[in-house]
Amino acid sequence: MTGKLLFDGDVVVSGGGLAGLTLALALHRAGVKVAVIDALPLDTQADIAFDGRASALAYTSWRMLEQIGVAKHLKGQAQRIEDILVVDGRPLDGLKPGGPGVDNLHFDRREIHPREEGEPLGYMVENRHTRIAAAKCAHETGLPVFAPRRALSMQAHSGHGVLELDGGDTLQASLIVACDGKMSRLREGAGIRSLGRRYGQSAIVLTVEHELPHEGVAYEYFMPGGPFAILPLTGNRSSLVWTEKDAPARAIAALDPQGFQEALEARFGDFLGEVKPVSQVHVYPLGLMLAERFTAERLALAGDAARTIHPIAGQGFNLGIRDAAALCEVIVDALRAGLDPGSQAALTRYERWRKTDSAALALGTDAFNLLFSNDNTALRHARGLGLSLTNAIPVARRFFMRTAGGETGDLPRLLKGEALSL
Ligand SMILES: Cc1cc2nc3c(=O)[nH]c(=O)nc-3n(C[C@H](O)[C@H](O)[C@H](O)COP(=O)(O)OP(=O)(O)OC[C@H]3O[C@@H](n4cnc5c(N)ncnc54)[C@H](O)[C@@H]3O)c2cc1C
């Protein structure tokens, strides 16, 4: 081998996207010897041209970002979500929340967090701000970051794994974690198969400014082509996730500014006054992917490398944060007990902890999308009934809010807002 050994420690994280950086920061803060690598420089990923999305972060995810020092860099950039309004929309009806004949489901955070300044249902943050905040944290805490460096492959040896980079350099650790996204090279290299399919839908994503304040309300309208979400950002701005079948989505995104404005107004309606785009328009083709296993010898998958889901419930990154919280706890517990954090026992604990939740959400969002993304009359009646019934039953509303907030099952300590350290 001609390259240098750049790092020798407990954990190497391959992929410094949202999930990878969250995991690496959590491990580093806990005292674990960890390094992260990414194919792109971290500041490229903070550019709006790179990722125009904003993410709804569940309140348990936010607790973890507070614990690992990322949230403090997001002051003034995170918008509290106080209410979520789910509406079974109609094509060309315009959007009339709460209007006559429209089936609504209203989630109000005061039902689960009643204090005046209690936790919101979640926070909306533009991904680029989260990336900048995480990169600042990495810099100020001295987390070893190797970027831009591309991982080519990973070799498992007895007692450690070796990550090979382009140019021949290597990093080695007891455990390698693949956070290299849905096309994960390390997942494929380890022979882990995945199930999945394309939805034939794409999400048109942009930021809009509107005349009236959104009051922290997130709206999700179910339309035949797919959900149309208006998600509150700081100021009088919202992030739109406008899902359509692939061809119409591409055609809408390619409209000239005036044509796009007309299409936007027809879909958005005027309940927030005048609306106009204030960002580039991005198009994301949507698909489902679920890895058959989340681990292999000396390897764990986390974030989109483990599963990629429909954004209908805004849970993809939240699942990555839950992976990071659980894996961090497994690694810290193993090291505290003097055990090997990359052993089969540690990997089995991680896989058991994360796989069921992932499969449930991946398949749940899949079914939800199938049920709601159509204009079938019988299904529309059934959906309306479902929304009204859920809306009428407080215990059902609270269950959905807690589930979306990530407060289900065996909650890792970081998601409870507790610190982890060796
Ligand atoms: C339209 C849309 C809206 C969404 N909204 C929400 C939402 O509201 N809430 C939510 O929780 N989730 C949401 N998601 C999902 C969320 O965006 C993803 O789950 C999340 O970005 C995945 O992060 P990741 O770090 O796992 O993967 P990625 O962001 O794909 O990061 C992978 C990283 O690995 C690096 N990499 C890849 N290959 C290599 C290699 N060989 N060597 C080195 N580095 C490599 C890449 O450069 C990249 O930085 C949405 C998704 C879409 C499409």
Short mmCIF file of C-alpha atoms and ligand atoms in Angstrom, two decimals:
data_model
loop_
_atom_site.label_atom_id
_atom_site.label_comp_id
_atom_site.label_asym_id
_atom_site.label_seq_id
_atom_site.Cartn_x
_atom_site.Cartn_y
_atom_site.Cartn_z
CA MET A 1 0.00 0.00 0.00
CA THR A 2 1.40 3.41 -1.00
CA GLY A 3 -0.86 5.83 0.92
CA LYS A 4 -0.67 7.08 4.50
CA LEU A 5 -2.70 5.93 7.51
CA LEU A 6 -4.52 9.20 8.30
CA PHE A 7 -6.37 8.10 11.43
CA ASP A 8 -6.51 5.18 13.84
CA GLY A 9 -9.33 5.28 16.41
CA ASP A 10 -12.67 3.93 17.60
CA VAL A 11 -14.98 5.03 14.76
CA VAL A 12 -14.67 6.40 11.22
CA VAL A 13 -17.79 7.97 9.69
CA SER A 14 -17.83 7.87 5.89
CA GLY A 15 -20.06 10.71 4.65
CA GLY A 16 -20.35 14.09 6.37
CA GLY A 17 -23.89 14.98 5.27
CA LEU A 18 -26.55 15.84 7.83
CA ALA A 19 -26.64 12.35 9.37
CA GLY A 20 -22.89 11.68 9.28
CA LEU A 21 -21.92 15.00 10.85
CA THR A 22 -24.59 14.64 13.56
CA LEU A 23 -23.25 11.20 14.46
CA ALA A 24 -19.59 12.26 14.38
CA LEU A 25 -20.28 15.33 16.55
CA ALA A 26 -22.24 13.27 19.08
CA LEU A 27 -19.42 10.69 19.34
CA HIS A 28 -16.71 13.35 19.52
CA ARG A 29 -18.55 15.24 22.28
CA ALA A 30 -18.95 11.98 24.22
CA GLY A 31 -15.17 11.46 24.15
CA VAL A 32 -15.05 8.73 21.47
CA LYS A 33 -12.04 8.83 19.11
CA VAL A 34 -13.80 9.51 15.80
CA ALA A 35 -13.05 11.00 12.37
CA VAL A 36 -15.38 11.89 9.50
CA ILE A 37 -14.65 12.06 5.78
CA ASP A 38 -16.66 13.49 2.89
CA ALA A 39 -16.24 13.58 -0.87
CA LEU A 40 -17.11 17.30 -0.87
CA PRO A 41 -15.71 20.21 1.11
CA LEU A 42 -18.12 20.99 3.97
CA ASP A 43 -18.61 24.59 2.75
CA THR A 44 -19.85 23.36 -0.69
CA GLN A 45 -22.64 21.59 1.11
CA ALA A 46 -23.68 24.84 2.82
CA ASP A 47 -24.39 26.50 -0.54
CA ILE A 48 -28.11 27.03 -1.39
CA ALA A 49 -27.45 25.80 -4.94
CA PHE A 50 -26.38 22.46 -3.45
CA ASP A 51 -29.47 21.80 -1.32
CA GLY A 52 -32.55 24.06 -1.39
CA ARG A 53 -34.43 21.95 1.14
CA ALA A 54 -35.48 22.78 4.65
CA SER A 55 -36.18 20.02 7.16
CA ALA A 56 -38.88 19.63 9.74
CA LEU A 57 -36.91 18.52 12.79
CA ALA A 58 -38.93 16.60 15.38
CA TYR A 59 -38.72 17.92 18.94
CA THR A 60 -36.69 14.88 20.07
CA SER A 61 -34.22 15.52 17.20
CA TRP A 62 -33.89 19.11 18.37
CA ARG A 63 -33.03 17.91 21.89
CA MET A 64 -30.12 15.99 20.40
CA LEU A 65 -28.95 18.99 18.33
CA GLU A 66 -29.00 20.99 21.59
CA GLN A 67 -26.98 18.31 23.38
CA ILE A 68 -24.27 18.15 20.72
CA GLY A 69 -23.91 21.93 20.39
CA VAL A 70 -25.46 22.41 16.92
CA ALA A 71 -28.71 24.13 18.03
CA LYS A 72 -26.91 27.08 19.60
CA HIS A 73 -25.58 28.01 16.13
CA LEU A 74 -29.13 27.97 14.73
CA LYS A 75 -30.48 30.85 16.81
CA GLY A 76 -32.64 33.07 14.60
CA GLN A 77 -32.74 30.41 11.86
CA ALA A 78 -35.04 27.82 13.41
CA GLN A 79 -38.80 28.34 13.19
CA ARG A 80 -40.99 26.72 15.85
CA ILE A 81 -43.83 24.55 14.48
CA GLU A 82 -46.80 25.21 16.75
CA ASP A 83 -49.57 23.58 14.71
CA ILE A 84 -49.88 21.16 11.81
CA LEU A 85 -52.94 21.30 9.61
CA VAL A 86 -53.59 18.31 7.35
CA VAL A 87 -56.12 18.89 4.58
CA ASP A 88 -57.47 16.49 1.97
CA GLY A 89 -57.18 18.94 -0.93
CA ARG A 90 -58.88 18.98 -4.30
CA PRO A 91 -57.29 19.79 -7.62
CA LEU A 92 -57.80 23.42 -8.69
CA ASP A 93 -59.85 24.20 -5.59
CA GLY A 94 -57.24 26.63 -4.36
CA LEU A 95 -56.27 26.01 -0.77
CA LYS A 96 -58.75 26.93 1.92
CA PRO A 97 -57.66 25.64 5.32
CA GLY A 98 -60.68 25.01 7.49
CA GLY A 99 -62.98 26.06 4.66
CA PRO A 100 -66.46 24.51 4.33
CA GLY A 101 -66.46 20.95 3.05
CA VAL A 102 -62.72 20.51 3.47
CA ASP A 103 -61.61 17.59 5.66
CA ASN A 104 -59.09 18.88 8.18
CA LEU A 105 -56.95 17.32 10.84
CA HIS A 106 -55.47 19.79 13.29
CA PHE A 107 -52.46 19.02 15.53
CA ASP A 108 -51.84 21.63 18.22
CA ARG A 109 -48.59 21.37 20.21
CA ARG A 110 -50.34 22.72 23.36
CA GLU A 111 -52.13 19.36 23.62
CA ILE A 112 -48.85 17.56 24.36
CA HIS A 113 -46.66 20.43 25.63
CA PRO A 114 -49.13 22.74 27.38
CA ARG A 115 -46.72 25.26 28.94
CA GLU A 116 -46.71 28.68 27.27
CA GLU A 117 -43.10 28.31 26.08
CA GLY A 118 -43.26 24.50 25.96
CA GLU A 119 -41.54 22.44 23.28
CA PRO A 120 -43.01 22.96 19.82
CA LEU A 121 -43.99 20.02 17.58
CA GLY A 122 -40.67 20.58 15.87
CA TYR A 123 -38.51 23.19 14.18
CA MET A 124 -38.16 24.08 10.51
CA VAL A 125 -34.57 24.79 9.52
CA GLU A 126 -33.04 25.22 6.07
CA ASN A 127 -30.60 22.34 5.51
CA ARG A 128 -27.80 24.71 4.57
CA HIS A 129 -28.07 26.43 7.97
CA THR A 130 -27.95 23.08 9.76
CA ARG A 131 -24.87 22.16 7.72
CA ILE A 132 -23.16 25.46 8.50
CA ALA A 133 -24.01 25.05 12.21
CA ALA A 134 -22.67 21.47 12.26
CA ALA A 135 -19.50 22.51 10.38
CA LYS A 136 -18.93 25.34 12.92
CA CYS A 137 -19.32 22.85 15.74
CA ALA A 138 -16.87 20.45 14.09
CA HIS A 139 -14.37 23.27 13.73
CA GLU A 140 -14.71 24.64 17.28
CA THR A 141 -14.52 21.22 18.93
CA GLY A 142 -11.61 19.96 16.81
CA LEU A 143 -13.49 17.01 15.27
CA PRO A 144 -11.09 15.46 12.71
CA VAL A 145 -12.65 16.05 9.26
CA PHE A 146 -11.06 14.84 6.02
CA ALA A 147 -12.78 16.60 3.10
CA PRO A 148 -12.80 16.57 0.17
CA ARG A 149 -11.79 12.88 0.27
CA ARG A 150 -13.74 10.06 -1.41
CA ALA A 151 -14.04 6.60 0.16
CA LEU A 152 -13.52 3.81 -2.34
CA SER A 153 -14.00 0.72 -0.22
CA MET A 154 -13.88 -0.79 3.22
CA GLN A 155 -12.07 -3.89 4.39
CA ALA A 156 -13.00 -5.80 7.55
CA HIS A 157 -10.13 -7.34 9.51
CA SER A 158 -10.15 -9.09 12.84
CA GLY A 159 -10.49 -6.33 15.44
CA HIS A 160 -10.79 -3.35 13.04
CA GLY A 161 -12.03 -2.03 9.72
CA VAL A 162 -10.03 -0.08 7.16
CA LEU A 163 -11.52 2.63 4.95
CA GLU A 164 -9.63 3.15 1.70
CA LEU A 165 -9.70 6.58 0.08
CA ASP A 166 -8.94 7.71 -3.43
CA GLY A 167 -5.22 8.37 -3.67
CA GLY A 168 -4.46 5.33 -1.51
CA ASP A 169 -4.65 6.85 2.00
CA THR A 170 -6.54 4.92 4.68
CA LEU A 171 -8.30 5.41 8.00
CA GLN A 172 -8.82 2.60 10.47
CA ALA A 173 -11.12 2.07 13.43
CA SER A 174 -12.97 -0.59 15.40
CA LEU A 175 -16.11 0.43 13.52
CA ILE A 176 -16.73 2.10 10.15
CA VAL A 177 -20.12 3.81 9.74
CA ALA A 178 -21.56 4.34 6.26
CA CYS A 179 -23.42 7.68 6.17
CA ASP A 180 -22.77 8.05 2.45
CA GLY A 181 -26.38 8.54 1.36
CA LYS A 182 -28.95 6.50 -0.55
CA MET A 183 -26.48 5.30 -3.21
CA SER A 184 -24.09 4.14 -0.45
CA ARG A 185 -20.94 2.70 -1.92
CA LEU A 186 -20.00 1.03 1.35
CA ARG A 187 -23.42 -0.67 1.61
CA GLU A 188 -23.02 -2.12 -1.87
CA GLY A 189 -19.39 -3.05 -1.26
CA ALA A 190 -20.46 -5.05 1.82
CA GLY A 191 -22.98 -6.97 -0.32
CA ILE A 192 -25.99 -5.63 1.62
CA ARG A 193 -29.01 -5.77 -0.67
CA SER A 194 -31.80 -3.25 -0.57
CA LEU A 195 -35.50 -3.24 -1.43
CA GLY A 196 -37.12 -0.29 -3.06
CA ARG A 197 -38.74 1.42 -5.97
CA ARG A 198 -39.17 4.79 -7.61
CA TYR A 199 -42.44 6.53 -6.82
CA GLY A 200 -42.79 8.17 -10.24
CA GLN A 201 -43.20 11.39 -8.25
CA SER A 202 -40.82 14.32 -7.83
CA ALA A 203 -40.77 17.07 -5.22
CA ILE A 204 -40.50 20.65 -6.43
CA VAL A 205 -38.78 22.49 -3.60
CA LEU A 206 -38.48 26.25 -3.16
CA THR A 207 -38.75 29.02 -0.59
CA VAL A 208 -41.57 31.56 -0.89
CA GLU A 209 -42.27 34.83 0.84
CA HIS A 210 -45.88 35.72 1.72
CA GLU A 211 -47.64 38.85 2.86
CA LEU A 212 -49.21 37.49 6.05
CA PRO A 213 -47.53 35.67 8.95
CA HIS A 214 -47.82 31.88 9.07
CA GLU A 215 -48.01 31.85 12.92
CA GLY A 216 -45.85 28.72 13.02
CA VAL A 217 -48.46 26.58 11.23
CA ALA A 218 -47.30 23.81 8.86
CA TYR A 219 -49.85 22.87 6.21
CA GLU A 220 -49.98 19.57 4.36
CA TYR A 221 -52.50 19.28 1.53
CA PHE A 222 -53.04 15.89 -0.05
CA MET A 223 -53.52 16.34 -3.77
CA PRO A 224 -53.88 13.63 -6.48
CA GLY A 225 -50.32 14.14 -7.76
CA GLY A 226 -48.87 13.99 -4.25
CA PRO A 227 -48.71 16.08 -1.09
CA PHE A 228 -48.28 19.85 -1.19
CA ALA A 229 -46.60 21.06 2.00
CA ILE A 230 -46.23 24.67 3.15
CA LEU A 231 -43.69 24.62 5.96
CA PRO A 232 -43.03 27.73 8.06
CA LEU A 233 -39.57 29.32 8.00
CA THR A 234 -38.38 32.35 9.95
CA GLY A 235 -40.00 35.64 8.93
CA ASN A 236 -42.89 35.66 6.47
CA ARG A 237 -41.30 32.78 4.54
CA SER A 238 -42.23 29.17 3.95
CA SER A 239 -40.54 26.19 2.35
CA LEU A 240 -42.70 24.45 -0.25
CA VAL A 241 -42.49 20.74 -0.98
CA TRP A 242 -44.78 20.44 -3.99
CA THR A 243 -45.05 16.83 -5.10
CA GLU A 244 -46.32 15.89 -8.55
CA LYS A 245 -45.89 12.98 -10.96
CA ASP A 246 -42.43 13.19 -12.56
CA ALA A 247 -43.37 14.76 -15.92
CA PRO A 248 -45.65 17.53 -14.58
CA ALA A 249 -43.10 18.29 -11.86
CA ARG A 250 -40.35 18.79 -14.44
CA ALA A 251 -42.70 20.87 -16.61
CA ILE A 252 -43.74 23.13 -13.69
CA ALA A 253 -40.13 23.64 -12.61
CA ALA A 254 -39.18 24.57 -16.19
CA LEU A 255 -41.88 27.29 -16.51
CA ASP A 256 -40.70 30.86 -17.07
CA PRO A 257 -40.99 33.14 -13.99
CA GLN A 258 -44.44 34.43 -14.92
CA GLY A 259 -45.81 30.97 -15.74
CA PHE A 260 -44.37 29.61 -12.48
CA GLN A 261 -45.93 32.48 -10.50
CA GLU A 262 -49.34 31.70 -12.03
CA ALA A 263 -49.03 27.98 -11.29
CA LEU A 264 -47.91 28.77 -7.75
CA GLU A 265 -50.82 31.12 -7.06
CA ALA A 266 -53.31 28.61 -8.47
CA ARG A 267 -52.02 25.93 -6.11
CA PHE A 268 -51.17 28.03 -3.03
CA GLY A 269 -54.29 30.21 -2.92
CA ASP A 270 -54.31 33.55 -1.16
CA PHE A 271 -54.85 32.67 2.50
CA LEU A 272 -51.38 34.10 3.33
CA GLY A 273 -51.85 37.11 1.04
CA GLU A 274 -49.55 37.62 -1.92
CA VAL A 275 -46.94 34.93 -2.42
CA LYS A 276 -43.72 34.94 -4.45
CA PRO A 277 -40.72 32.64 -4.90
CA VAL A 278 -37.50 33.89 -3.27
CA SER A 279 -35.17 30.99 -4.08
CA GLN A 280 -34.09 28.73 -6.89
CA VAL A 281 -36.48 25.90 -7.74
CA HIS A 282 -35.05 22.42 -7.07
CA VAL A 283 -36.55 19.10 -8.24
CA TYR A 284 -35.98 15.91 -6.23
CA PRO A 285 -37.13 12.58 -7.74
CA LEU A 286 -38.59 10.43 -4.95
CA GLY A 287 -38.04 6.78 -4.15
CA LEU A 288 -38.13 4.21 -1.38
CA MET A 289 -35.06 2.24 -0.33
CA LEU A 290 -34.67 -0.03 2.67
CA ALA A 291 -31.43 -1.94 3.31
CA GLU A 292 -31.99 -5.61 4.14
CA ARG A 293 -29.42 -5.38 6.94
CA PHE A 294 -28.08 -2.34 8.79
CA THR A 295 -24.74 -3.97 9.63
CA ALA A 296 -21.96 -6.15 8.24
CA GLU A 297 -18.60 -7.12 9.72
CA ARG A 298 -17.10 -3.93 11.27
CA LEU A 299 -19.70 -1.83 9.41
CA ALA A 300 -22.93 -0.04 10.42
CA LEU A 301 -25.27 1.88 8.10
CA ALA A 302 -26.93 5.12 9.24
CA GLY A 303 -29.03 7.89 7.68
CA ASP A 304 -30.15 7.58 4.06
CA ALA A 305 -27.56 4.83 3.51
CA ALA A 306 -29.80 2.60 5.68
CA ARG A 307 -33.13 3.73 4.22
CA THR A 308 -34.59 6.51 2.12
CA ILE A 309 -38.25 7.33 2.53
CA HIS A 310 -40.94 9.51 0.97
CA PRO A 311 -40.84 13.06 2.40
CA ILE A 312 -44.63 12.97 2.99
CA ALA A 313 -44.11 12.94 6.77
CA GLY A 314 -40.81 14.90 6.86
CA GLN A 315 -39.03 12.08 8.69
CA GLY A 316 -35.92 11.14 6.62
CA PHE A 317 -33.33 13.20 8.47
CA ASN A 318 -35.14 12.58 11.75
CA LEU A 319 -34.57 8.85 11.21
CA GLY A 320 -30.89 9.59 10.55
CA ILE A 321 -30.74 11.50 13.84
CA ARG A 322 -32.38 8.56 15.62
CA ASP A 323 -29.80 6.21 14.07
CA ALA A 324 -27.04 8.54 15.28
CA ALA A 325 -28.48 8.73 18.81
CA ALA A 326 -28.87 4.96 19.12
CA LEU A 327 -25.49 4.13 17.56
CA CYS A 328 -23.71 6.69 19.73
CA GLU A 329 -25.26 5.12 22.85
CA VAL A 330 -24.29 1.59 21.73
CA ILE A 331 -20.68 2.68 21.10
CA VAL A 332 -20.36 4.66 24.35
CA ASP A 333 -21.86 1.79 26.40
CA ALA A 334 -19.44 -0.69 24.79
CA LEU A 335 -16.38 1.51 25.39
CA ARG A 336 -17.41 2.25 28.99
CA ALA A 337 -17.65 -1.49 29.63
CA GLY A 338 -14.19 -2.00 28.10
CA LEU A 339 -15.73 -3.81 25.11
CA ASP A 340 -15.14 -3.55 21.37
CA PRO A 341 -17.58 -1.01 19.83
CA GLY A 342 -17.37 -2.77 16.45
CA SER A 343 -18.06 -6.28 17.79
CA GLN A 344 -20.92 -8.41 16.54
CA ALA A 345 -22.72 -7.92 19.88
CA ALA A 346 -22.63 -4.12 19.56
CA LEU A 347 -23.74 -4.24 15.93
CA THR A 348 -26.62 -6.60 16.74
CA ARG A 349 -27.83 -4.23 19.48
CA TYR A 350 -27.78 -1.31 17.03
CA GLU A 351 -29.59 -3.22 14.29
CA ARG A 352 -32.32 -4.44 16.67
CA TRP A 353 -32.79 -0.94 18.02
CA ARG A 354 -33.17 0.80 14.66
CA LYS A 355 -34.45 -1.62 12.07
CA THR A 356 -38.06 -2.08 13.17
CA ASP A 357 -38.69 1.67 13.55
CA SER A 358 -37.13 2.26 10.11
CA ALA A 359 -39.12 -0.44 8.37
CA ALA A 360 -42.35 0.75 10.01
CA LEU A 361 -41.82 4.34 8.88
CA ALA A 362 -40.59 3.39 5.40
CA LEU A 363 -43.58 1.14 4.77
CA GLY A 364 -46.02 3.44 6.62
CA THR A 365 -45.08 6.49 4.51
CA ASP A 366 -45.24 4.29 1.41
CA ALA A 367 -48.83 3.20 2.20
CA PHE A 368 -49.82 6.73 3.20
CA ASN A 369 -48.56 8.09 -0.12
CA LEU A 370 -50.47 5.41 -2.06
CA LEU A 371 -53.67 6.12 -0.13
CA PHE A 372 -53.52 9.90 -0.45
CA SER A 373 -51.92 10.54 -3.85
CA ASN A 374 -54.97 9.85 -6.00
CA ASP A 375 -58.41 11.18 -6.81
CA ASN A 376 -60.40 7.97 -6.41
CA THR A 377 -63.85 8.90 -5.03
CA ALA A 378 -64.19 5.93 -2.66
CA LEU A 379 -60.69 6.45 -1.28
CA ARG A 380 -61.33 10.14 -0.93
CA HIS A 381 -64.39 9.44 1.26
CA ALA A 382 -62.43 6.92 3.33
CA ARG A 383 -59.61 9.46 3.79
CA GLY A 384 -62.05 12.17 4.79
CA LEU A 385 -63.59 9.84 7.36
CA GLY A 386 -60.13 8.88 8.66
CA LEU A 387 -59.07 12.52 9.04
CA SER A 388 -62.33 13.56 10.75
CA LEU A 389 -62.24 10.58 13.12
CA THR A 390 -58.62 11.19 14.11
CA ASN A 391 -59.40 14.87 14.55
CA ALA A 392 -62.30 14.03 16.87
CA ILE A 393 -60.29 11.73 19.17
CA PRO A 394 -57.82 13.61 21.42
CA VAL A 395 -55.90 10.47 22.35
CA ALA A 396 -55.37 9.67 18.65
CA ARG A 397 -54.19 13.22 17.95
CA ARG A 398 -51.71 13.04 20.86
CA PHE A 399 -50.45 9.64 19.67
CA PHE A 400 -49.73 10.99 16.16
CA MET A 401 -48.00 14.10 17.53
CA ARG A 402 -45.74 12.06 19.82
CA THR A 403 -44.95 9.59 17.02
CA ALA A 404 -44.04 12.39 14.60
CA GLY A 405 -41.99 13.95 17.42
CA GLY A 406 -39.95 10.72 17.60
CA GLU A 407 -41.16 9.87 21.10
CA THR A 408 -41.81 6.19 20.52
CA GLY A 409 -40.28 2.92 21.66
CA ASP A 410 -37.01 2.76 23.54
CA LEU A 411 -35.78 6.35 23.24
CA PRO A 412 -31.98 6.83 23.10
CA ARG A 413 -30.71 9.14 25.85
CA LEU A 414 -29.65 11.92 23.48
CA LEU A 415 -33.24 12.13 22.21
CA LYS A 416 -34.42 12.59 25.80
CA GLY A 417 -32.04 15.54 26.03
CA GLU A 418 -29.55 13.68 28.26
CA ALA A 419 -25.78 13.92 27.78
CA LEU A 420 -23.62 10.92 26.87
CA SER A 421 -19.99 10.57 27.81
CA LEU A 422 -17.34 7.94 28.35
C1 LIG B 1 -37.92 16.94 -0.94
C2 LIG B 1 -37.40 16.38 0.35
C3 LIG B 1 -37.81 16.94 1.55
C4 LIG B 1 -37.36 16.42 2.76
N1 LIG B 1 -37.81 16.96 3.93
C5 LIG B 1 -37.43 16.42 5.10
C6 LIG B 1 -37.93 16.92 6.34
O1 LIG B 1 -38.73 17.86 6.39
N2 LIG B 1 -37.50 16.34 7.51
C7 LIG B 1 -36.64 15.29 7.50
O2 LIG B 1 -36.31 14.77 8.58
N3 LIG B 1 -36.15 14.79 6.34
C8 LIG B 1 -36.51 15.33 5.16
N4 LIG B 1 -36.01 14.83 3.99
C9 LIG B 1 -35.02 13.75 4.03
C10 LIG B 1 -33.61 14.28 4.30
O3 LIG B 1 -33.31 15.36 3.43
C11 LIG B 1 -32.58 13.16 4.12
O4 LIG B 1 -33.00 12.06 4.87
C12 LIG B 1 -31.21 13.60 4.62
O5 LIG B 1 -30.75 14.71 3.90
C13 LIG B 1 -30.21 12.46 4.43
O6 LIG B 1 -28.98 12.84 5.00
P1 LIG B 1 -27.74 11.82 4.94
O7 LIG B 1 -26.63 12.54 5.63
O8 LIG B 1 -28.12 10.47 5.41
O9 LIG B 1 -27.44 11.63 3.38
P2 LIG B 1 -26.86 12.69 2.34
O10 LIG B 1 -27.40 14.04 2.58
O11 LIG B 1 -27.08 12.07 1.00
O12 LIG B 1 -25.31 12.76 2.65
C14 LIG B 1 -24.40 11.77 2.21
C15 LIG B 1 -23.01 12.37 2.29
O13 LIG B 1 -22.07 11.35 1.93
C16 LIG B 1 -21.11 11.89 1.05
N5 LIG B 1 -20.59 10.78 0.23
C17 LIG B 1 -21.28 10.01 -0.64
N6 LIG B 1 -20.47 9.07 -1.18
C18 LIG B 1 -19.24 9.26 -0.60
C19 LIG B 1 -17.97 8.61 -0.74
N7 LIG B 1 -17.80 7.56 -1.57
N8 LIG B 1 -16.94 9.07 0.00
C20 LIG B 1 -17.09 10.13 0.83
N9 LIG B 1 -18.27 10.77 1.01
C21 LIG B 1 -19.33 10.34 0.30
C22 LIG B 1 -21.84 12.95 0.25
O14 LIG B 1 -20.96 13.94 -0.26
C23 LIG B 1 -22.80 13.51 1.30
O15 LIG B 1 -22.25 14.62 2.01
C24 LIG B 1 -36.46 15.33 2.76
C25 LIG B 1 -36.04 14.76 1.56
C26 LIG B 1 -36.51 15.28 0.37
C27 LIG B 1 -36.07 14.63 -0.94
#
